[in-house]
Amino acid sequence: MGSRRQSAGPAPAGRRRLPLLLVEAATLLSGIGNGVATVALPWLVLERTGSPTAAGIVAAATALPLLISSLFSGTVVDLIGRKRTSIFSDAFSALSVAAIPILDATVGLNIGAIVALAVLGAVFDPAGLTARETLLPAAAQAAGWRIERANSIHEAVWGAAFLIGPGVGGVLIAAIGPERTLWVTASGFVLSIVLVAAVRLPGAGRPEQRPAGIWRGTVEGLAFVWRDRLLRTIALLTMALVALYLPAEGVVLPAYFVEQGAPSRLGTIVMAMSAGGIVGALLYGGLGPRIRRRTAFVVALIGTGIALVGLAALPPYPAMIVLAAATGLMYGPINPLANYAMQTRTPEHLRGRVVGVMTSSAYAAGPAGYLLAGPLVEWLGVRPAFLVLAVVLLVVALAAIPLPALRALDEPPAYPPAPIGAAPLDEGPVPLGEQWISSARRDQPDDD
């Protein structure tokens, strides 16, 4: 195998970039499909029942399963493989949304069936997201890209999908109705399956080292994250950030614009935050090699806090748009940097579990923040509650400055990617997969 690696030269440019293009195109289609479904399903329920409560039940049904399934999603990826997991995830999504118009046209549709199908479609989404994310290092290596650049593009694509999806959903509902919109959504998931099936990368197929089971594998992932000081620190910081950031978008700003009698402005503010996040991720992809990763991470945290404090002052609407965009812009580099830490400090056979654990911590933090923000707004009012959330976020960001664990972001990768051209473009199994593991570091994280 050593001679094979030595003799393998870089693949032609078109072929080398194709796996990355396929992964990102599938990510875009799957994300847009989920974004469309978040609009189409509540709309369909409101159209049929006229009940906002019923629409809320459907929305909750698509969100609550993520709290549990995201924790085990990485173990599923490490157990059955990255491509298979991504394909199965999109297949369940396609089946769930296609089944709704089928049932409607045959035996009839009720709220219970919609809830059950919404759960079926949502419960495997974290596994698909994790699977595509774990393909990134090999795809970047095949394309000759730095992993930071691939991470930035990936986060920008994901953000763009959820920026585009709800808008596309609204347009399709108006043009062809919610039932036909769901058929279009199912077609997008099917196309995502086709794209992922065409991916040829080391480590994409059947895993060489599988976890002993769902529960034991998940515990191994949790233990690895907790023992590694950098991953543990990033997980805790991200949880705090999500718990304070998401309620601003999902609770406080809606309450403010309802009070102002201008709910239509909410969409513009949320879009400005999302667009800023896309630009921020892309900018980091271009500027990343010129700045230290720890510096970029801390500046992003502090910048997010400062911009959010400005937004929390609830200035005139034009200024709010600018500050919302600035908040997203500063937030943009955080996820690519967190991805980099997971990819370079985790052995390949554990990567799915580590990504799943880190993702589940963010999923859990969001609802916790919502539960905090609602009573806070009722107790203090919109502006004071918003300022409390923003100031606490800024304090958390400032507290990250002296943390020694973040210095590890600039250390040499514990599990670096294989040299360009060193790994064959098949889907394995190959020893070491896409990673080139030093003799000083195997499966144990740093505890210093």
mmCIF file of N, CA and C in Angstrom, residues 1 4-5 83 199-208 348 423-434:
data_model
loop_
_atom_site.group_PDB
_atom_site.id
_atom_site.type_symbol
_atom_site.label_atom_id
_atom_site.label_comp_id
_atom_site.label_asym_id
_atom_site.label_seq_id
_atom_site.Cartn_x
_atom_site.Cartn_y
_atom_site.Cartn_z
ATOM 1 N N MET A 1 0.830 -1.200 0.000
ATOM 2 C CA MET A 1 0.000 0.000 0.000
ATOM 3 C C MET A 1 0.865 1.251 0.000
ATOM 4 N N ARG A 4 1.819 2.136 -3.415
ATOM 5 C CA ARG A 4 0.666 2.651 -4.154
ATOM 6 C C ARG A 4 0.458 4.124 -3.844
ATOM 7 N N ARG A 5 0.640 4.501 -2.579
ATOM 8 C CA ARG A 5 0.481 5.895 -2.207
ATOM 9 C C ARG A 5 1.575 6.758 -2.830
ATOM 10 N N LYS A 83 -21.716 7.593 2.949
ATOM 11 C CA LYS A 83 -22.609 7.673 1.788
ATOM 12 C C LYS A 83 -23.958 7.039 2.082
ATOM 13 N N VAL A 199 -20.510 9.922 -5.484
ATOM 14 C CA VAL A 199 -19.278 10.339 -4.808
ATOM 15 C C VAL A 199 -18.336 9.152 -4.671
ATOM 16 N N ARG A 200 -17.078 9.356 -5.025
ATOM 17 C CA ARG A 200 -16.035 8.347 -4.856
ATOM 18 C C ARG A 200 -14.900 8.962 -4.057
ATOM 19 N N LEU A 201 -14.804 8.555 -2.778
ATOM 20 C CA LEU A 201 -13.804 9.115 -1.883
ATOM 21 C C LEU A 201 -13.328 8.056 -0.897
ATOM 22 N N PRO A 202 -12.089 8.143 -0.429
ATOM 23 C CA PRO A 202 -11.656 7.269 0.655
ATOM 24 C C PRO A 202 -12.525 7.476 1.885
ATOM 25 N N GLY A 203 -12.920 6.393 2.529
ATOM 26 C CA GLY A 203 -13.693 6.497 3.753
ATOM 27 C C GLY A 203 -15.172 6.728 3.546
ATOM 28 N N ALA A 204 -15.646 6.833 2.280
ATOM 29 C CA ALA A 204 -17.059 7.117 2.038
ATOM 30 C C ALA A 204 -17.924 5.870 2.118
ATOM 31 N N GLY A 205 -17.305 4.709 1.921
ATOM 32 C CA GLY A 205 -18.087 3.477 1.868
ATOM 33 C C GLY A 205 -18.232 2.809 3.217
ATOM 34 N N ARG A 206 -18.177 1.489 3.218
ATOM 35 C CA ARG A 206 -18.371 0.718 4.449
ATOM 36 C C ARG A 206 -17.212 0.981 5.409
ATOM 37 N N PRO A 207 -17.493 1.320 6.670
ATOM 38 C CA PRO A 207 -16.406 1.646 7.610
ATOM 39 C C PRO A 207 -15.536 0.432 7.912
ATOM 40 N N GLU A 208 -14.245 0.700 8.125
ATOM 41 C CA GLU A 208 -13.335 -0.365 8.530
ATOM 42 C C GLU A 208 -13.501 -0.715 10.005
ATOM 43 N N GLU A 348 -10.257 9.203 12.194
ATOM 44 C CA GLU A 348 -11.283 9.073 11.160
ATOM 45 C C GLU A 348 -12.437 8.169 11.568
ATOM 46 N N ALA A 423 -3.753 9.824 -1.529
ATOM 47 C CA ALA A 423 -4.847 8.892 -1.284
ATOM 48 C C ALA A 423 -5.584 8.603 -2.578
ATOM 49 N N PRO A 424 -5.881 7.343 -2.867
ATOM 50 C CA PRO A 424 -6.625 7.014 -4.082
ATOM 51 C C PRO A 424 -8.056 7.501 -4.008
ATOM 52 N N LEU A 425 -8.666 7.742 -5.170
ATOM 53 C CA LEU A 425 -10.023 8.271 -5.220
ATOM 54 C C LEU A 425 -11.059 7.151 -5.325
ATOM 55 N N ASP A 426 -10.869 6.081 -4.559
ATOM 56 C CA ASP A 426 -11.929 5.095 -4.456
ATOM 57 C C ASP A 426 -12.526 5.217 -3.052
ATOM 58 N N GLU A 427 -13.520 4.377 -2.770
ATOM 59 C CA GLU A 427 -14.173 4.547 -1.488
ATOM 60 C C GLU A 427 -13.784 3.456 -0.501
ATOM 61 N N GLY A 428 -12.548 2.971 -0.629
ATOM 62 C CA GLY A 428 -11.953 2.143 0.390
ATOM 63 C C GLY A 428 -12.511 0.723 0.407
ATOM 64 N N PRO A 429 -12.189 -0.026 1.459
ATOM 65 C CA PRO A 429 -11.407 0.454 2.589
ATOM 66 C C PRO A 429 -9.913 0.578 2.278
ATOM 67 N N VAL A 430 -9.295 1.624 2.794
ATOM 68 C CA VAL A 430 -7.854 1.831 2.666
ATOM 69 C C VAL A 430 -7.318 2.147 4.048
ATOM 70 N N PRO A 431 -6.157 1.598 4.431
ATOM 71 C CA PRO A 431 -5.586 1.920 5.732
ATOM 72 C C PRO A 431 -5.402 3.425 5.885
ATOM 73 N N LEU A 432 -5.820 3.946 7.007
ATOM 74 C CA LEU A 432 -5.739 5.368 7.354
ATOM 75 C C LEU A 432 -6.715 6.215 6.562
ATOM 76 N N GLY A 433 -7.476 5.611 5.649
ATOM 77 C CA GLY A 433 -8.470 6.380 4.904
ATOM 78 C C GLY A 433 -7.887 7.637 4.321
ATOM 79 N N GLU A 434 -8.492 8.789 4.660
ATOM 80 C CA GLU A 434 -8.013 10.050 4.125
ATOM 81 C C GLU A 434 -6.998 10.704 5.041
#
